[in-house]
Amino acid sequence: MRDEALTGGFADAPVEAARAFRAALSALARPGRIETIGGAAAPAPVSEAAATLLLTLCDGETPLYLAPSHDSPALREWIAFHIGAPLTDRAGAAFALGTWEALAPLDTFARGTSDYPDRSTTLIVEVPRLAPEGKRLTGPGIETEARLNLPEVAAFRANRAGFPLGWDFFFTAGTALAALPRSTVVEDA
Amino acid sequence: MSAYNFAYLDEQTKRMIRRALLKGIAIPGYQVPFASREMPMPYGWGTGGVQVTAACLTPEDRLKVIDQGADDTTNAVSIRKFFETTAGVETTERTRAATVIQTRHRIPEEPLGEDQILVYQVPIPEPLRFLEPRETETRRMHALEEYGLMHVKLYEDIARHGAIATSYAYPVKVEGRYVMDPSPIPKFDNPKLESAAIQLFGAGREQRIYAIPPHTRVVSLDFEDHPFVASKADHACDLCGADHSYLDEVIVDDAGGRMFVCSDTDFCATRQAEGHRGRLSPEAAE
């Protein structure tokens, strides 16, 4: 096991995880809002925000899928040491991490069942940058409308059409975090 | 303080609750099952709310706890002390100054802002439970959006009493999909469920968490010819004179004497400090 796998955890786990969760809650409750989180460092190419989100939300009870863009021995070791999440395939994942291209096609991830729509995959999507511009967002959590530079529209429109089933997304870039729950309506600007 | 992990719960429990909260936010009004823990207080004292609050608190937060609107009742005082001890957070009685508010059966009179979180203590999260006792059936009814039974219940109210007699825990439909129990708040508070704040609901004994994100459509169920009315006692507060707040009726002697006071103690005290006076204020009574 390399040294890299042993470093990069929270210095003060209860407090840093609490702050990171509040940022994640705020981002998901207000789609399009960009929050800043940090404190964790995972092997490249994982962003600081994504590493912090993994430490905050994942543990031995949450099967995790690593898309080809992020699957590396170094990251596997880091996850084994810090999180203990079992690595799994797409269908069994509670969380998935990767770039938008590597995570496609989304259809293979769990969308929940009509009895238990919460049993669906939460996707952590690494993007080059996040900015409050581009696609138009409306729905719960948004007073009038919000804007976010999402990679596309069709996938999110299909996701919304399946409500209450669907996937929930976190987008991470550097220390920036934004989110898109299944309830949001996404349109071209 | 150092004898406890920050905010009492262990980190794995907090992660589990946090995951449930995020799914609750993503599916407004849907009850997410969670593995509720034993807390150092009895069921019915807000164990669900306390777990949700513990999972949300950061050291920077300022916490307010209310019980039926009051900051100074046993339940509110003990939960406030609990988090002062285990999380070391600042506490306050002022609605405006609080970042996290845990509540039992009321929504503060003052409109909440963007950066506030309201945590409800919920006894029975399932709005259909008294109509259908089987969990398997109510889960199916939610899945199929089969809410006819609830309308029959409200109709029977009208047939029997001439009006919808349900006065608290009045069912609502969230974002046009899930029928939700808003916890036993008076129906006077129902319009305030459409808020700028994040609203989180925790039911400890029943092991359910649900949520309403900010600016989410929340409609109280009703009929065209019997529209929903957010009713309250037809009086003004006897201490601050407010005619637009929810009132408690207090018996003051054994000869039928009574007074009406705001149930929201912070709202009432703030108005009195601003110089508002009611029928029984010391100055007015002299």
Short mmCIF file of C-alpha atoms in Angstrom, two decimals:
data_model
loop_
_atom_site.label_atom_id
_atom_site.label_comp_id
_atom_site.label_asym_id
_atom_site.label_seq_id
_atom_site.Cartn_x
_atom_site.Cartn_y
_atom_site.Cartn_z
CA MET A 1 0.00 0.00 0.00
CA ARG A 2 1.38 3.37 -1.00
CA ASP A 3 1.69 6.33 1.37
CA GLU A 4 -0.72 8.22 -0.82
CA ALA A 5 -3.50 5.91 0.32
CA LEU A 6 -2.94 6.77 3.97
CA THR A 7 -3.11 10.55 3.67
CA GLY A 8 -5.84 12.96 2.61
CA GLY A 9 -8.45 12.23 5.26
CA PHE A 10 -10.19 14.80 7.43
CA ALA A 11 -8.07 16.39 10.14
CA ASP A 12 -11.14 16.80 12.37
CA ALA A 13 -13.71 14.36 10.98
CA PRO A 14 -16.88 15.27 12.93
CA VAL A 15 -16.59 18.99 12.25
CA GLU A 16 -15.31 18.86 8.68
CA ALA A 17 -17.91 16.25 7.71
CA ALA A 18 -20.63 18.39 9.30
CA ARG A 19 -19.60 21.46 7.30
CA ALA A 20 -19.34 19.44 4.10
CA PHE A 21 -22.76 17.89 4.64
CA ARG A 22 -24.36 21.30 5.19
CA ALA A 23 -22.86 22.47 1.91
CA ALA A 24 -24.16 19.34 0.15
CA LEU A 25 -27.62 19.76 1.72
CA SER A 26 -27.73 23.39 0.70
CA ALA A 27 -26.62 22.56 -2.85
CA LEU A 28 -29.21 19.80 -3.27
CA ALA A 29 -32.00 21.82 -1.65
CA ARG A 30 -31.25 24.77 -3.95
CA PRO A 31 -30.35 23.30 -7.35
CA GLY A 32 -27.91 25.52 -9.21
CA ARG A 33 -26.36 27.06 -6.12
CA ILE A 34 -22.60 26.57 -6.07
CA GLU A 35 -21.08 25.78 -2.69
CA THR A 36 -17.45 25.38 -1.65
CA ILE A 37 -16.29 22.28 0.23
CA GLY A 38 -12.88 20.85 1.00
CA GLY A 39 -10.66 19.19 3.54
CA ALA A 40 -10.02 15.83 1.86
CA ALA A 41 -7.47 14.86 -0.78
CA ALA A 42 -7.77 11.68 -2.83
CA PRO A 43 -5.38 10.46 -5.56
CA ALA A 44 -5.72 12.22 -8.93
CA PRO A 45 -7.89 12.80 -10.83
CA VAL A 46 -10.40 13.08 -7.94
CA SER A 47 -11.21 16.68 -7.12
CA GLU A 48 -11.08 17.99 -3.56
CA ALA A 49 -14.85 18.47 -3.55
CA ALA A 50 -15.50 14.90 -4.73
CA ALA A 51 -13.05 13.44 -2.20
CA THR A 52 -14.74 15.44 0.58
CA LEU A 53 -18.17 14.27 -0.55
CA LEU A 54 -17.01 10.62 -0.54
CA LEU A 55 -15.66 10.93 3.01
CA THR A 56 -18.84 12.68 4.16
CA LEU A 57 -21.46 10.37 2.64
CA CYS A 58 -19.89 6.97 1.95
CA ASP A 59 -18.90 4.16 4.30
CA GLY A 60 -18.98 0.37 4.51
CA GLU A 61 -22.77 0.40 3.94
CA THR A 62 -22.68 2.14 0.56
CA PRO A 63 -21.55 0.19 -2.52
CA LEU A 64 -19.54 2.53 -4.73
CA TYR A 65 -18.98 2.40 -8.48
CA LEU A 66 -15.86 3.94 -9.98
CA ALA A 67 -16.23 4.88 -13.64
CA PRO A 68 -13.27 4.10 -15.94
CA SER A 69 -12.22 7.75 -15.77
CA HIS A 70 -11.50 7.39 -12.04
CA ASP A 71 -10.87 3.68 -11.44
CA SER A 72 -7.22 3.28 -10.46
CA PRO A 73 -5.32 1.10 -7.97
CA ALA A 74 -4.31 4.24 -6.05
CA LEU A 75 -7.91 5.39 -5.62
CA ARG A 76 -9.09 1.89 -4.72
CA GLU A 77 -6.49 1.77 -1.95
CA TRP A 78 -7.45 5.25 -0.74
CA ILE A 79 -11.12 4.25 -0.58
CA ALA A 80 -10.30 0.98 1.17
CA PHE A 81 -8.32 2.82 3.85
CA HIS A 82 -10.47 5.91 4.43
CA ILE A 83 -14.01 4.82 3.59
CA GLY A 84 -14.25 1.04 3.42
CA ALA A 85 -16.96 1.20 0.81
CA PRO A 86 -17.32 -2.02 -1.21
CA LEU A 87 -16.60 -1.36 -4.88
CA THR A 88 -19.33 -2.66 -7.13
CA ASP A 89 -20.77 -2.63 -10.64
CA ARG A 90 -23.20 -0.05 -11.97
CA ALA A 91 -26.42 -1.81 -11.06
CA GLY A 92 -25.52 -2.29 -7.41
CA ALA A 93 -24.12 1.17 -6.71
CA ALA A 94 -25.47 3.52 -4.07
CA PHE A 95 -22.91 6.09 -5.21
CA ALA A 96 -20.99 6.45 -8.46
CA LEU A 97 -18.00 8.61 -9.24
CA GLY A 98 -16.66 9.67 -12.63
CA THR A 99 -16.77 12.14 -15.47
CA TRP A 100 -20.02 12.66 -17.35
CA GLU A 101 -18.74 10.75 -20.38
CA ALA A 102 -17.46 7.84 -18.30
CA LEU A 103 -20.69 7.50 -16.31
CA ALA A 104 -22.86 7.27 -19.46
CA PRO A 105 -25.10 5.48 -20.22
CA LEU A 106 -27.01 6.23 -17.03
CA ASP A 107 -29.73 3.63 -17.63
CA THR A 108 -27.67 0.94 -15.91
CA PHE A 109 -27.80 2.73 -12.54
CA ALA A 110 -30.60 2.03 -10.05
CA ARG A 111 -33.52 4.47 -10.25
CA GLY A 112 -35.30 3.17 -7.15
CA THR A 113 -38.64 1.37 -7.10
CA SER A 114 -42.10 2.87 -6.88
CA ASP A 115 -42.33 1.60 -3.29
CA TYR A 116 -38.83 2.81 -2.40
CA PRO A 117 -37.77 5.61 -4.77
CA ASP A 118 -34.92 6.45 -2.36
CA ARG A 119 -33.10 3.26 -3.35
CA SER A 120 -31.45 4.93 -6.32
CA THR A 121 -27.89 5.82 -7.24
CA THR A 122 -26.42 9.18 -6.31
CA LEU A 123 -23.95 10.20 -9.01
CA ILE A 124 -20.90 12.33 -8.27
CA VAL A 125 -19.98 13.86 -11.62
CA GLU A 126 -16.58 15.47 -12.04
CA VAL A 127 -16.76 18.45 -14.41
CA PRO A 128 -14.05 20.87 -15.60
CA ARG A 129 -15.78 23.90 -14.08
CA LEU A 130 -19.05 25.03 -12.52
CA ALA A 131 -20.72 28.33 -13.33
CA PRO A 132 -24.21 29.77 -12.79
CA GLU A 133 -24.92 30.05 -16.49
CA GLY A 134 -26.33 27.98 -19.33
CA LYS A 135 -29.19 25.54 -18.78
CA ARG A 136 -32.31 26.83 -17.10
CA LEU A 137 -33.43 25.08 -13.88
CA THR A 138 -36.87 25.30 -12.27
CA GLY A 139 -38.62 23.23 -9.62
CA PRO A 140 -38.47 22.59 -5.87
CA GLY A 141 -35.77 24.61 -4.16
CA ILE A 142 -35.76 27.32 -6.82
CA GLU A 143 -37.78 30.50 -6.28
CA THR A 144 -37.98 31.62 -9.92
CA GLU A 145 -35.22 30.04 -11.99
CA ALA A 146 -31.55 29.12 -11.67
CA ARG A 147 -28.79 28.54 -14.19
CA LEU A 148 -26.05 25.93 -14.27
CA ASN A 149 -23.58 24.84 -16.95
CA LEU A 150 -24.84 21.23 -17.18
CA PRO A 151 -23.29 18.90 -19.76
CA GLU A 152 -26.61 18.25 -21.54
CA VAL A 153 -30.40 18.47 -21.27
CA ALA A 154 -31.89 15.23 -22.60
CA ALA A 155 -30.65 12.96 -19.80
CA PHE A 156 -31.95 15.29 -17.09
CA ARG A 157 -35.27 15.76 -18.84
CA ALA A 158 -35.74 11.98 -19.02
CA ASN A 159 -34.75 11.74 -15.35
CA ARG A 160 -37.36 14.33 -14.35
CA ALA A 161 -40.02 12.55 -16.42
CA GLY A 162 -39.56 9.45 -14.27
CA PHE A 163 -40.16 11.31 -10.98
CA PRO A 164 -40.40 10.14 -8.20
CA LEU A 165 -37.91 7.57 -9.52
CA GLY A 166 -34.56 8.81 -10.74
CA TRP A 167 -30.96 9.65 -10.04
CA ASP A 168 -29.63 12.53 -8.00
CA PHE A 169 -26.49 14.31 -9.10
CA PHE A 170 -23.66 16.15 -7.43
CA PHE A 171 -21.28 18.06 -9.71
CA THR A 172 -17.77 18.73 -8.50
CA ALA A 173 -14.93 20.88 -9.85
CA GLY A 174 -11.96 21.72 -7.65
CA THR A 175 -13.57 22.78 -4.39
CA ALA A 176 -16.86 23.80 -6.05
CA LEU A 177 -20.00 21.73 -5.54
CA ALA A 178 -23.43 21.95 -7.17
CA ALA A 179 -26.30 19.49 -7.24
CA LEU A 180 -29.31 18.48 -9.26
CA PRO A 181 -32.05 16.37 -7.64
CA ARG A 182 -34.43 14.33 -9.80
CA SER A 183 -37.20 16.88 -9.11
CA THR A 184 -35.59 19.70 -11.14
CA VAL A 185 -36.85 20.63 -14.61
CA VAL A 186 -33.90 21.32 -16.95
CA GLU A 187 -34.35 23.28 -20.18
CA ASP A 188 -32.12 24.82 -22.83
CA ALA A 189 -31.72 28.50 -22.05
CA MET B 1 -18.01 18.31 26.22
CA SER B 2 -14.98 16.28 25.13
CA ALA B 3 -16.59 13.13 26.52
CA TYR B 4 -18.94 13.13 23.52
CA ASN B 5 -18.38 13.03 19.80
CA PHE B 6 -19.44 16.36 18.27
CA ALA B 7 -23.25 16.51 18.39
CA TYR B 8 -23.53 13.23 20.33
CA LEU B 9 -24.05 10.73 17.47
CA ASP B 10 -21.18 8.67 16.08
CA GLU B 11 -20.00 9.49 12.56
CA GLN B 12 -21.41 6.40 10.88
CA THR B 13 -24.86 7.11 12.28
CA LYS B 14 -24.64 10.70 11.08
CA ARG B 15 -23.65 9.55 7.59
CA MET B 16 -26.67 7.23 7.48
CA ILE B 17 -29.00 10.04 8.58
CA ARG B 18 -27.39 12.49 6.15
CA ARG B 19 -27.91 10.11 3.22
CA ALA B 20 -31.58 9.78 4.19
CA LEU B 21 -31.92 13.58 4.44
CA LEU B 22 -30.48 14.07 0.96
CA LYS B 23 -32.89 11.50 -0.53
CA GLY B 24 -35.70 13.22 1.34
CA ILE B 25 -34.76 16.57 -0.22
CA ALA B 26 -34.56 14.95 -3.68
CA ILE B 27 -38.06 13.42 -3.32
CA PRO B 28 -40.08 16.12 -1.51
CA GLY B 29 -42.71 14.65 0.82
CA TYR B 30 -41.57 11.01 0.48
CA GLN B 31 -40.83 9.24 3.77
CA VAL B 32 -37.32 7.79 3.70
CA PRO B 33 -36.75 4.87 6.10
CA PHE B 34 -33.74 5.28 8.37
CA ALA B 35 -32.16 3.29 11.17
CA SER B 36 -33.25 5.45 14.08
CA ARG B 37 -31.04 5.15 17.16
CA GLU B 38 -31.88 5.05 20.83
CA MET B 39 -31.40 8.53 22.20
CA PRO B 40 -30.94 9.54 25.84
CA MET B 41 -34.59 10.62 26.02
CA PRO B 42 -37.87 8.73 25.64
CA TYR B 43 -39.70 8.27 22.35
CA GLY B 44 -42.23 11.05 21.99
CA TRP B 45 -39.75 13.63 23.25
CA GLY B 46 -38.38 14.40 19.84
CA THR B 47 -35.84 11.65 19.24
CA GLY B 48 -36.35 11.94 15.48
CA GLY B 49 -35.90 15.69 15.48
CA VAL B 50 -32.86 15.43 17.75
CA GLN B 51 -31.19 12.95 15.39
CA VAL B 52 -31.86 15.16 12.37
CA THR B 53 -30.56 18.22 14.23
CA ALA B 54 -27.45 16.30 15.35
CA ALA B 55 -26.74 15.29 11.74
CA CYS B 56 -27.11 18.91 10.54
CA LEU B 57 -25.32 20.94 13.21
CA THR B 58 -21.97 22.58 12.60
CA PRO B 59 -19.99 24.40 15.33
CA GLU B 60 -20.95 27.73 13.70
CA ASP B 61 -24.68 27.19 14.13
CA ARG B 62 -27.00 28.99 16.50
CA LEU B 63 -29.77 26.68 17.66
CA LYS B 64 -33.30 27.53 18.75
CA VAL B 65 -35.66 24.89 20.14
CA ILE B 66 -39.39 25.42 20.55
CA ASP B 67 -42.17 23.29 21.95
CA GLN B 68 -45.66 24.41 20.88
CA GLY B 69 -44.08 27.76 20.03
CA ALA B 70 -42.49 28.27 23.43
CA ASP B 71 -38.76 28.42 24.16
CA ASP B 72 -39.19 27.86 27.88
CA THR B 73 -41.07 24.57 28.20
CA THR B 74 -39.48 21.35 29.46
CA ASN B 75 -38.98 19.68 26.08
CA ALA B 76 -37.42 22.79 24.52
CA VAL B 77 -35.16 23.52 27.48
CA SER B 78 -33.88 19.95 27.76
CA ILE B 79 -33.10 19.60 24.03
CA ARG B 80 -31.37 22.98 24.01
CA LYS B 81 -29.24 21.93 27.00
CA PHE B 82 -28.51 18.60 25.30
CA PHE B 83 -26.92 20.30 22.30
CA GLU B 84 -25.17 22.93 24.42
CA THR B 85 -23.48 20.03 26.20
CA THR B 86 -22.81 17.65 23.33
CA ALA B 87 -22.16 20.04 20.42
CA GLY B 88 -21.08 23.19 22.24
CA VAL B 89 -23.19 25.29 19.85
CA GLU B 90 -24.60 28.68 20.71
CA THR B 91 -28.31 28.74 21.46
CA THR B 92 -30.84 31.51 21.14
CA GLU B 93 -34.52 32.19 21.67
CA ARG B 94 -34.72 34.69 18.82
CA THR B 95 -36.17 33.26 15.63
CA ARG B 96 -34.27 35.69 13.44
CA ALA B 97 -30.88 34.92 15.02
CA ALA B 98 -31.18 31.12 14.72
CA THR B 99 -29.64 29.11 11.87
CA VAL B 100 -31.20 25.81 12.94
CA ILE B 101 -34.60 25.66 14.66
CA GLN B 102 -35.94 22.43 16.09
CA THR B 103 -39.68 22.56 16.64
CA ARG B 104 -42.43 20.54 18.17
CA HIS B 105 -45.86 21.28 16.68
CA ARG B 106 -45.48 24.89 15.54
CA ILE B 107 -43.88 26.99 12.81
CA PRO B 108 -42.54 30.34 14.08
CA GLU B 109 -44.74 33.33 13.23
CA GLU B 110 -41.85 35.24 11.71
CA PRO B 111 -41.18 34.17 8.10
CA LEU B 112 -37.99 32.10 7.88
CA GLY B 113 -35.11 33.04 5.61
CA GLU B 114 -32.90 31.32 3.03
CA ASP B 115 -30.19 30.30 5.44
CA GLN B 116 -32.36 28.71 8.09
CA ILE B 117 -33.23 25.06 8.65
CA LEU B 118 -36.44 24.08 10.43
CA VAL B 119 -36.39 20.59 11.99
CA TYR B 120 -39.75 19.08 12.97
CA GLN B 121 -40.33 16.42 15.60
CA VAL B 122 -42.85 14.00 14.13
CA PRO B 123 -44.86 11.40 16.11
CA ILE B 124 -46.73 9.64 13.24
CA PRO B 125 -45.19 10.41 9.83
CA GLU B 126 -47.72 8.43 7.79
CA PRO B 127 -50.76 10.61 6.95
CA LEU B 128 -52.74 7.51 5.95
CA ARG B 129 -51.92 5.51 9.08
CA PHE B 130 -55.23 6.06 10.89
CA LEU B 131 -57.11 5.12 7.72
CA GLU B 132 -54.99 2.07 6.85
CA PRO B 133 -52.89 0.47 9.60
CA ARG B 134 -50.77 -1.77 7.32
CA GLU B 135 -47.42 -0.29 6.28
CA THR B 136 -47.33 -2.52 3.18
CA GLU B 137 -50.66 -1.04 2.06
CA THR B 138 -49.85 2.63 2.76
CA ARG B 139 -46.53 2.25 0.94
CA ARG B 140 -48.43 0.87 -2.07
CA MET B 141 -50.93 3.72 -1.86
CA HIS B 142 -48.11 6.28 -1.98
CA ALA B 143 -46.48 4.41 -4.88
CA LEU B 144 -49.73 4.44 -6.86
CA GLU B 145 -50.62 7.97 -5.76
CA GLU B 146 -53.86 6.49 -4.47
CA TYR B 147 -55.09 9.13 -2.06
CA GLY B 148 -58.86 8.74 -2.44
CA LEU B 149 -59.15 7.46 1.11
CA MET B 150 -57.83 10.73 2.50
CA HIS B 151 -60.44 12.70 0.58
CA VAL B 152 -63.13 10.33 1.88
CA LYS B 153 -61.95 11.11 5.41
CA LEU B 154 -62.16 14.86 4.81
CA TYR B 155 -65.58 14.38 3.16
CA GLU B 156 -66.82 12.47 6.19
CA ASP B 157 -65.73 15.42 8.31
CA ILE B 158 -67.96 17.64 6.21
CA ALA B 159 -70.87 15.18 6.28
CA ARG B 160 -70.69 14.93 10.07
CA HIS B 161 -69.69 18.44 11.13
CA GLY B 162 -70.58 20.63 8.16
CA ALA B 163 -66.93 21.59 7.73
CA ILE B 164 -63.51 19.91 7.62
CA ALA B 165 -62.99 19.39 11.36
CA THR B 166 -59.32 18.36 11.12
CA SER B 167 -57.57 21.19 12.92
CA TYR B 168 -54.00 19.95 13.28
CA ALA B 169 -51.72 17.56 11.35
CA TYR B 170 -53.79 18.67 8.36
CA PRO B 171 -52.65 16.66 5.29
CA VAL B 172 -50.86 18.42 2.46
CA LYS B 173 -49.76 17.48 -1.05
CA VAL B 174 -46.15 18.31 -1.81
CA GLU B 175 -45.17 19.42 -5.32
CA GLY B 176 -48.26 17.72 -6.73
CA ARG B 177 -47.10 14.20 -5.82
CA TYR B 178 -46.85 12.93 -2.22
CA VAL B 179 -49.48 13.44 0.45
CA MET B 180 -47.58 14.31 3.62
CA ASP B 181 -48.28 14.74 7.31
CA PRO B 182 -46.91 18.14 8.32
CA SER B 183 -46.57 16.86 11.93
CA PRO B 184 -49.19 18.03 14.44
CA ILE B 185 -48.87 21.72 13.65
CA PRO B 186 -52.17 23.64 13.78
CA LYS B 187 -53.66 24.09 10.33
CA PHE B 188 -53.13 27.81 10.87
CA ASP B 189 -49.45 27.06 10.15
CA ASN B 190 -50.03 25.12 6.92
CA PRO B 191 -49.57 28.13 4.58
CA LYS B 192 -46.13 28.66 6.17
CA LEU B 193 -44.99 25.26 4.83
CA GLU B 194 -44.20 27.13 1.60
CA SER B 195 -41.04 28.73 2.89
CA ALA B 196 -37.60 29.98 1.91
CA ALA B 197 -36.05 27.71 4.56
CA ILE B 198 -35.14 24.02 4.33
CA GLN B 199 -37.69 21.96 6.27
CA LEU B 200 -36.65 18.56 7.62
CA PHE B 201 -38.92 16.10 9.43
CA GLY B 202 -37.69 13.35 11.76
CA ALA B 203 -39.79 10.57 13.28
CA GLY B 204 -37.61 8.58 15.68
CA ARG B 205 -39.93 5.80 16.83
CA GLU B 206 -41.37 5.32 13.34
CA GLN B 207 -37.91 5.54 11.73
CA ARG B 208 -38.79 7.93 8.94
CA ILE B 209 -37.22 11.11 7.59
CA TYR B 210 -38.80 13.45 5.05
CA ALA B 211 -38.23 16.95 3.79
CA ILE B 212 -39.53 19.98 1.93
CA PRO B 213 -36.92 21.98 -0.01
CA PRO B 214 -37.27 25.79 -0.10
CA HIS B 215 -39.88 27.31 -2.42
CA THR B 216 -41.70 24.00 -2.89
CA ARG B 217 -45.42 23.92 -3.66
CA VAL B 218 -47.33 22.64 -0.61
CA VAL B 219 -51.11 22.46 -0.98
CA SER B 220 -53.50 21.67 1.89
CA LEU B 221 -56.05 19.12 0.69
CA ASP B 222 -59.60 20.49 0.35
CA PHE B 223 -62.66 20.61 -1.88
CA GLU B 224 -63.76 23.36 -4.30
CA ASP B 225 -66.91 24.01 -2.25
CA HIS B 226 -65.13 23.57 1.09
CA PRO B 227 -61.82 25.35 0.60
CA PHE B 228 -59.02 25.07 3.15
CA VAL B 229 -59.15 27.75 5.87
CA ALA B 230 -56.15 28.46 8.13
CA SER B 231 -58.22 29.03 11.24
CA LYS B 232 -57.26 30.39 14.66
CA ALA B 233 -59.05 31.51 17.84
CA ASP B 234 -61.10 34.60 17.02
CA HIS B 235 -59.31 36.90 19.47
CA ALA B 236 -56.26 39.14 19.71
CA CYS B 237 -53.33 38.30 21.99
CA ASP B 238 -54.02 39.63 25.49
CA LEU B 239 -50.36 40.51 26.05
CA CYS B 240 -49.18 41.96 22.73
CA GLY B 241 -52.43 42.66 20.91
CA ALA B 242 -51.47 40.68 17.79
CA ASP B 243 -54.53 39.66 15.78
CA HIS B 244 -52.63 37.57 13.22
CA SER B 245 -50.78 35.03 15.39
CA TYR B 246 -51.73 31.57 16.62
CA LEU B 247 -53.13 31.77 20.17
CA ASP B 248 -53.15 29.54 23.25
CA GLU B 249 -56.18 29.71 25.50
CA VAL B 250 -55.20 29.92 29.17
CA ILE B 251 -57.67 29.40 32.03
CA VAL B 252 -56.80 32.03 34.66
CA ASP B 253 -59.26 31.37 37.51
CA ASP B 254 -62.01 28.95 38.56
CA ALA B 255 -64.82 31.28 37.51
CA GLY B 256 -64.54 30.82 33.76
CA GLY B 257 -61.92 33.53 33.30
CA ARG B 258 -59.60 33.01 30.37
CA MET B 259 -57.01 34.78 28.32
CA PHE B 260 -55.54 34.28 24.88
CA VAL B 261 -51.80 34.61 24.34
CA CYS B 262 -49.48 34.05 21.39
CA SER B 263 -48.16 30.49 21.35
CA ASP B 264 -44.91 31.82 19.81
CA THR B 265 -43.18 33.28 22.89
CA ASP B 266 -40.38 35.00 20.95
CA PHE B 267 -42.90 36.67 18.61
CA CYS B 268 -44.97 37.90 21.58
CA ALA B 269 -41.98 39.13 23.60
CA THR B 270 -40.55 40.96 20.59
CA ARG B 271 -43.87 42.73 19.97
CA GLN B 272 -44.16 43.71 23.63
CA ALA B 273 -40.62 45.08 23.54
CA GLU B 274 -41.64 47.14 20.53
CA GLY B 275 -44.41 48.69 22.63
CA HIS B 276 -47.42 46.67 21.49
CA ARG B 277 -49.95 46.11 24.28
CA GLY B 278 -52.90 43.74 24.71
CA ARG B 279 -56.08 43.69 26.78
CA LEU B 280 -54.39 42.26 29.89
CA SER B 281 -50.97 43.91 29.66
CA PRO B 282 -49.91 45.31 33.07
CA GLU B 283 -50.08 48.93 31.81
CA ALA B 284 -53.45 48.47 30.13
CA ALA B 285 -54.96 46.69 33.13
CA GLU B 286 -54.03 49.47 35.58
#
